[in-house]
Coordinates of C-alpha atoms and ligand atoms in Angstrom, one line a residue:
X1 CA 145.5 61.9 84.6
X2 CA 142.7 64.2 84.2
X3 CA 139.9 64.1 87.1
X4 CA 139.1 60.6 88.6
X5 CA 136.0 62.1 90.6
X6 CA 133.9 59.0 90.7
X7 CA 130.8 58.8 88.0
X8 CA 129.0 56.7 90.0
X9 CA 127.0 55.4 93.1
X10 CA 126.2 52.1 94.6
X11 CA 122.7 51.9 96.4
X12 CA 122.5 50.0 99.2
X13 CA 119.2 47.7 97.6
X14 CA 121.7 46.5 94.9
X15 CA 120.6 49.1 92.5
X16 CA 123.1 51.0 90.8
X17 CA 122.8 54.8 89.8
X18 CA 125.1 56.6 87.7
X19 CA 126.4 60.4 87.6
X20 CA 124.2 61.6 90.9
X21 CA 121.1 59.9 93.1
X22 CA 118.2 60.4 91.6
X23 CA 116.5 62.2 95.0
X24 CA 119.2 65.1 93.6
X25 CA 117.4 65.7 90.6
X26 CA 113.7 65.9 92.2
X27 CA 113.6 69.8 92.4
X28 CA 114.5 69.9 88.7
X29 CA 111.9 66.6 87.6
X30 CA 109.0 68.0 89.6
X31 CA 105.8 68.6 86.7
X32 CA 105.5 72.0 88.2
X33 CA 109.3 72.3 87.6
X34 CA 109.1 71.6 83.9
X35 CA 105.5 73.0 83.5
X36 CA 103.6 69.6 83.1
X37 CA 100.5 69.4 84.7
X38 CA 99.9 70.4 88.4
X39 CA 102.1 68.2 90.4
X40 CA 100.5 64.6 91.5
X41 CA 99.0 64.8 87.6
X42 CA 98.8 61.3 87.2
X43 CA 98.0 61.4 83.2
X44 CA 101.6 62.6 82.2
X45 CA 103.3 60.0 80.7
X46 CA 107.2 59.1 81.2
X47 CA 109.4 57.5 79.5
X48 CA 113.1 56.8 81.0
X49 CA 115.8 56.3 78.1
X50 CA 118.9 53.6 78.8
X51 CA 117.6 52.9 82.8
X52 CA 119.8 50.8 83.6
X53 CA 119.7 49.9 87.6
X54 CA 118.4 53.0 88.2
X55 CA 116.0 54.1 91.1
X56 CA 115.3 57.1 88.7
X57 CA 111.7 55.9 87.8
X58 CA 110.6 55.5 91.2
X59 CA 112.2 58.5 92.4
X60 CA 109.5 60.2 88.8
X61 CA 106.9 58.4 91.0
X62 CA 107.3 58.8 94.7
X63 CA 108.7 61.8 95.2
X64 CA 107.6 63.7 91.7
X65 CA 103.8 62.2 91.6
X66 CA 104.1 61.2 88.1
X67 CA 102.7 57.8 87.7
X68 CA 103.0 56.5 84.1
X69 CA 106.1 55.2 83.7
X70 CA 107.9 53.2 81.1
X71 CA 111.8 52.5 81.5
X72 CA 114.2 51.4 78.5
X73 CA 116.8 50.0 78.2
X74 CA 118.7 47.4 75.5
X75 CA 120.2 45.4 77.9
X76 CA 118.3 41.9 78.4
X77 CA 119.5 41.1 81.6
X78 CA 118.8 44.7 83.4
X79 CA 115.6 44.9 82.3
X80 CA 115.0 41.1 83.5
X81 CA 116.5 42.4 86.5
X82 CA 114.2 45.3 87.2
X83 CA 110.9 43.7 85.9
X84 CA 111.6 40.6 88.6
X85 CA 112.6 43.4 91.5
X86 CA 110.1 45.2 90.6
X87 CA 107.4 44.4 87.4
X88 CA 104.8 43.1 90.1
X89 CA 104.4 46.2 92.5
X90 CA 102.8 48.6 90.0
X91 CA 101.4 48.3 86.9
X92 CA 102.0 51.9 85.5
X93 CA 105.8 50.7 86.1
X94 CA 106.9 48.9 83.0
X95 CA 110.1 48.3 81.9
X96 CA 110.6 47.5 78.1
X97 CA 113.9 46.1 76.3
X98 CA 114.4 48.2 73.2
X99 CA 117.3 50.2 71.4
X100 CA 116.4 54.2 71.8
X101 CA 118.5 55.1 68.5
X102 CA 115.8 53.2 66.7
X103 CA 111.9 53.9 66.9
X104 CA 110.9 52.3 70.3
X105 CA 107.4 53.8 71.0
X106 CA 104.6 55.6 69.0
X107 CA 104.7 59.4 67.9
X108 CA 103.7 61.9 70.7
X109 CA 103.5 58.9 73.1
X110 CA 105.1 61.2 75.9
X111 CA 105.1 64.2 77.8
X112 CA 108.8 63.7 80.0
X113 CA 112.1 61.3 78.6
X114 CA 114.3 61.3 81.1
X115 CA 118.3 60.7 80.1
X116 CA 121.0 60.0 83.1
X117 CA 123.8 59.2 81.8
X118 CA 122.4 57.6 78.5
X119 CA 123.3 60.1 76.0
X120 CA 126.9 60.2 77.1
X121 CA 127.4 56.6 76.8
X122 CA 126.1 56.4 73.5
X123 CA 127.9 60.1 72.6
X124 CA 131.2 57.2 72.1
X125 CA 129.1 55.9 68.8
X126 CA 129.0 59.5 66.8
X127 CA 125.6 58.3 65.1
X128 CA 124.1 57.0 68.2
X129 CA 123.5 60.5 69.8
X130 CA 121.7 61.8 66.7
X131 CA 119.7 58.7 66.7
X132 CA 118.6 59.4 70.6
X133 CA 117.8 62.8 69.9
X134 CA 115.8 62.3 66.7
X135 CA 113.8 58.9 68.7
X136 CA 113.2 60.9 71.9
X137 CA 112.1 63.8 69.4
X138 CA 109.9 61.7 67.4
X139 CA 108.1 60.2 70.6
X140 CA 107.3 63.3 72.4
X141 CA 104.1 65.2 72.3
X142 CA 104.2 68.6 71.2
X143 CA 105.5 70.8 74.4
X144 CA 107.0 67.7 76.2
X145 CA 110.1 67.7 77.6
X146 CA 113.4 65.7 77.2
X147 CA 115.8 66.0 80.6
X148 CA 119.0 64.7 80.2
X149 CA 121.6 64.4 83.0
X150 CA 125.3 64.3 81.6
X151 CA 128.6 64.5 82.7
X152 CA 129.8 66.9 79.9
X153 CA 129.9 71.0 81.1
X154 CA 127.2 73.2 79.6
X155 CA 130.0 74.8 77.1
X156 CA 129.7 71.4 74.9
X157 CA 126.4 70.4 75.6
X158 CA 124.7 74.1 74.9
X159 CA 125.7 73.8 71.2
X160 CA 125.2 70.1 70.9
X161 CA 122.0 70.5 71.4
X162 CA 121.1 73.7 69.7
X163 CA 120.6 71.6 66.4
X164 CA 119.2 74.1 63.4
X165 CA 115.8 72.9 62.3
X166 CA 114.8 70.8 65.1
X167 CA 111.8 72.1 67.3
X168 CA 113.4 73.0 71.1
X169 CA 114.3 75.0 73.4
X170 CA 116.6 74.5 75.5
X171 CA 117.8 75.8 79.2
X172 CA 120.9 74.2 81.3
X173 CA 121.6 74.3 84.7
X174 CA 124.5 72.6 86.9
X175 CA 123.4 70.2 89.5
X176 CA 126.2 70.0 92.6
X177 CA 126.8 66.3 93.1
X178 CA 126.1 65.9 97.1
X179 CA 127.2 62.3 96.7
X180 CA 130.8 63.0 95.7
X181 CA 132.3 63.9 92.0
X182 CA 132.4 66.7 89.6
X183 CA 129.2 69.1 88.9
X184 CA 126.9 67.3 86.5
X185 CA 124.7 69.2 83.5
X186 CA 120.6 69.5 83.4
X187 CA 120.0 70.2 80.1
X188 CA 116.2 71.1 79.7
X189 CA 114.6 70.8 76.0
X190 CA 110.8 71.7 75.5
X191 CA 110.0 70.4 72.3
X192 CA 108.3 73.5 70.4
X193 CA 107.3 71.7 67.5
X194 CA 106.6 68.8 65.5
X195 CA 109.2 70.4 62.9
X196 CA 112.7 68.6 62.4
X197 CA 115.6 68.7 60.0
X198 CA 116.4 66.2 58.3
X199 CA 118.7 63.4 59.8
X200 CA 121.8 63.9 57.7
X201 CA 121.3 67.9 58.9
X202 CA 121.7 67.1 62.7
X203 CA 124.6 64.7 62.3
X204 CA 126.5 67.3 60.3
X205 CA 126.2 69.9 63.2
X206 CA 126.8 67.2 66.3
X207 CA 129.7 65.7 64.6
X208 CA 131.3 69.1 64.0
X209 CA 130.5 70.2 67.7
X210 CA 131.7 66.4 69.3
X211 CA 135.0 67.5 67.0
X212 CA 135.6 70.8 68.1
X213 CA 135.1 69.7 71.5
X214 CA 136.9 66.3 71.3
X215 CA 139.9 67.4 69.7
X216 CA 140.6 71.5 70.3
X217 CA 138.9 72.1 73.7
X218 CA 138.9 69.2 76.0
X219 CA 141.6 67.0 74.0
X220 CA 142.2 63.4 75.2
X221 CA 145.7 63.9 75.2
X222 CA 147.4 66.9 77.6
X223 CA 151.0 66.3 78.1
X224 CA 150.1 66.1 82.1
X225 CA 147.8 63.2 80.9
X226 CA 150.7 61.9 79.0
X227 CA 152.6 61.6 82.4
X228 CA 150.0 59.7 84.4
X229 CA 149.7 56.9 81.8
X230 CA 153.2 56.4 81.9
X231 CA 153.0 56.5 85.4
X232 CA 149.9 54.0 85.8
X233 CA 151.5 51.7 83.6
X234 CA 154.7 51.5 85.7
X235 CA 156.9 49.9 82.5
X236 CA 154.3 47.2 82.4
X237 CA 152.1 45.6 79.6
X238 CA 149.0 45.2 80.4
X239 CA 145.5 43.3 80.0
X240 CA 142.7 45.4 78.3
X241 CA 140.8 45.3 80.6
X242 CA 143.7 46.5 83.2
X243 CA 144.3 49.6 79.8
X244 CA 140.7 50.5 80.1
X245 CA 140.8 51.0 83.9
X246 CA 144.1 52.8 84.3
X247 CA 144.3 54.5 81.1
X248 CA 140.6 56.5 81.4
X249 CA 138.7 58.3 84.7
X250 CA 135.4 56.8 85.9
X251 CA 133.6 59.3 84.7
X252 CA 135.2 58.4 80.9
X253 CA 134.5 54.8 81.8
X254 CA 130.5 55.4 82.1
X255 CA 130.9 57.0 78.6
X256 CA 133.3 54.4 76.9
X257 CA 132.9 50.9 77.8
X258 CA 135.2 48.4 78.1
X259 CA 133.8 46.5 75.3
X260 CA 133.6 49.5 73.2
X261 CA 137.1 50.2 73.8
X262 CA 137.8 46.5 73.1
X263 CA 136.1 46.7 70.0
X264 CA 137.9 50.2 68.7
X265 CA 141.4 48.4 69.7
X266 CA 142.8 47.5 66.9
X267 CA 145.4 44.2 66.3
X268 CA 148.2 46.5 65.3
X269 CA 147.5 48.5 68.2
X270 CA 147.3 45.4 70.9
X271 CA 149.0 43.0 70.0
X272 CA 147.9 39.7 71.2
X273 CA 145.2 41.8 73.6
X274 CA 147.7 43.5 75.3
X275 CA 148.7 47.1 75.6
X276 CA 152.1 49.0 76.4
X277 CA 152.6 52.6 77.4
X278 CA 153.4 53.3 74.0
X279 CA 150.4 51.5 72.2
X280 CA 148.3 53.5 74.8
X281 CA 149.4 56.6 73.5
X282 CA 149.3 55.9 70.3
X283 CA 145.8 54.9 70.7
X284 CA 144.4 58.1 72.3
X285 CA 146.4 60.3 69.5
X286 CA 143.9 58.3 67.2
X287 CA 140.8 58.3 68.6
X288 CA 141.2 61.8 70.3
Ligands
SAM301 C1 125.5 55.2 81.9 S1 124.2 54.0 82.0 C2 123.0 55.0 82.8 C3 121.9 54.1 83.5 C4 120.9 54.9 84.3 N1 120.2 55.8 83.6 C5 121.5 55.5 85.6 O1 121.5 56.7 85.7 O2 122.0 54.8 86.4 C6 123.6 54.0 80.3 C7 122.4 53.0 80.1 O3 122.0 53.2 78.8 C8 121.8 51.9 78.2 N2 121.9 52.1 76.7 C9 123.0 52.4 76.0 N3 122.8 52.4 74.7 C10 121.4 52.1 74.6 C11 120.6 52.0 73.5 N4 121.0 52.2 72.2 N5 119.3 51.6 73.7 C12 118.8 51.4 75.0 N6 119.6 51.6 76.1 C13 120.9 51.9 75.9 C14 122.8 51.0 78.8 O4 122.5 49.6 78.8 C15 122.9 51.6 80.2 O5 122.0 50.9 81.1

């Protein structure tokens, strides 16, 4: 199987951070870093796309000095989670249930979005990353800056995210992981602009890049791969939810969730819920 370095760490408060602790991205979030403000300018405004458990926006606050904050997430019951943990400690600290694909804040209502781990999960629906970009985009101000965190090496994300006809620029950097795992990505944009192409115009270029990528330079299916499934299925049939685990590394897991791969399973594929060696296979050849 290709690399299982883990994607993800458990804090110690119940929290839940994924792809590196936020404290290891303070050096790169710091306003003087990205050119916002002095640092400890408390009139920048934040905006965290797809929080999840993450201590990310307190790390924005306490260690970088911003102090308007607004997390989001689509999840109900995370962001019921962090608004009772912590909705009552600081007012600038809001967290706000909303889908980031779709228009979830006014026009030029921020100078920093913030994105660990949230593009790649959504980079598993095609459309879904073209809608983040276009949203977080839209709700900039002119020269604010979208940070995103990923998994994925600079040599997909660099053309990704050099879309023709939408306004920024764009620098990437690796981050070491100190907690464990593979290198992660920074990818910097400053939006130039309030200029963008049309929709259908950024989907054509991402879906042609995710394809390239997807199926001629990091294919699903190597034959080493091919030999570890068999392996890790050991003969067996196996539950989905036993598939999902053995068949893809944490890191692919924080991209593709078990529901999602649930949902892309087809009957003929899993019969009865159930997957063989065989049907495993035949699945990645598909979807690769
Ligand atoms: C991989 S997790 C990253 C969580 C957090 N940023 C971290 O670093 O630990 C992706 C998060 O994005 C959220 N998410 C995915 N799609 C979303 C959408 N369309 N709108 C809002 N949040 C979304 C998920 O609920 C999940 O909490």
């Amino acid at each position: 199987m290709a690399s299982s370095s883990s994607s993800s760490t458990v804090v110690q408060d119940s929290s839940f951070e994924w792809l590196v602790d936020p404290k290891e991205l303070v050096h790169l979030l710091l306003p003087s870093a990205l050119g916002i403000g002095e640092t400890g300018d408390d009139e920048a405004r934040v905006c965290v796309v797809g929080c999840g458990r993450s201590r990310l926006g307190h790390a924005l606050r306490d260690q970088c000095g911003y102090r308007w904050i607004s997390s989001f997430d689509n999840d109900a019951n995370v962001v019921a989670d962090m608004r009772a943990r912590y909705g009552k400690d600081d007012p600038r600290m809001t967290w706000i249930q909303a889908d980031i694909t779709q228009p979830f804040a006014p026009k030029g209502s921020f100078d920093l979005c913030v994105d660990k781990g949230t593009l790649d999960a959504v980079l598993c629906a095609k459309e879904a990353a073209t809608d983040l970009i276009c949203q977080v985009h839209r709700v900039l101000a002119e020269r604010g800056v979208y940070v995103i965190v990923s998994l994925h090496p600079e040599t997909f994300l660099k053309p990704l995210l050099s879309i023709p006809g939408i306004g920024f620029e764009l620098k990437c950097s690796t981050i070491p992981c100190l907690s464990g795992g593979s290198p992660r990505t920074a990818c910097v944009l400053r939006k130039k602009d309030g200029s963008q192409a049309p929709r259908n115009i950024i989907l054509k270029h991402q879906l042609a890049v995710m394809n390239k990528h997807f199926q001629q330079d990091a294919p699903l299916l190597t034959p080493s791969r091919r030999v570890a499934i068999y392996e890790a299925f050991g003969g067996d049939v196996l539950s989905l939810a036993e598939a999902h685990r053995r068949v893809f590394t944490d890191d692919e897991r924080t991209e593709y969730s078990l529901d999602d791969f649930c949902a892309d399973v087809n009957s003929r594929i899993a019969a009865e819920g159930k997957m063989s060696f065989q049907d495993a296979l035949e699945f990645l050849e598909q979807n690769q």
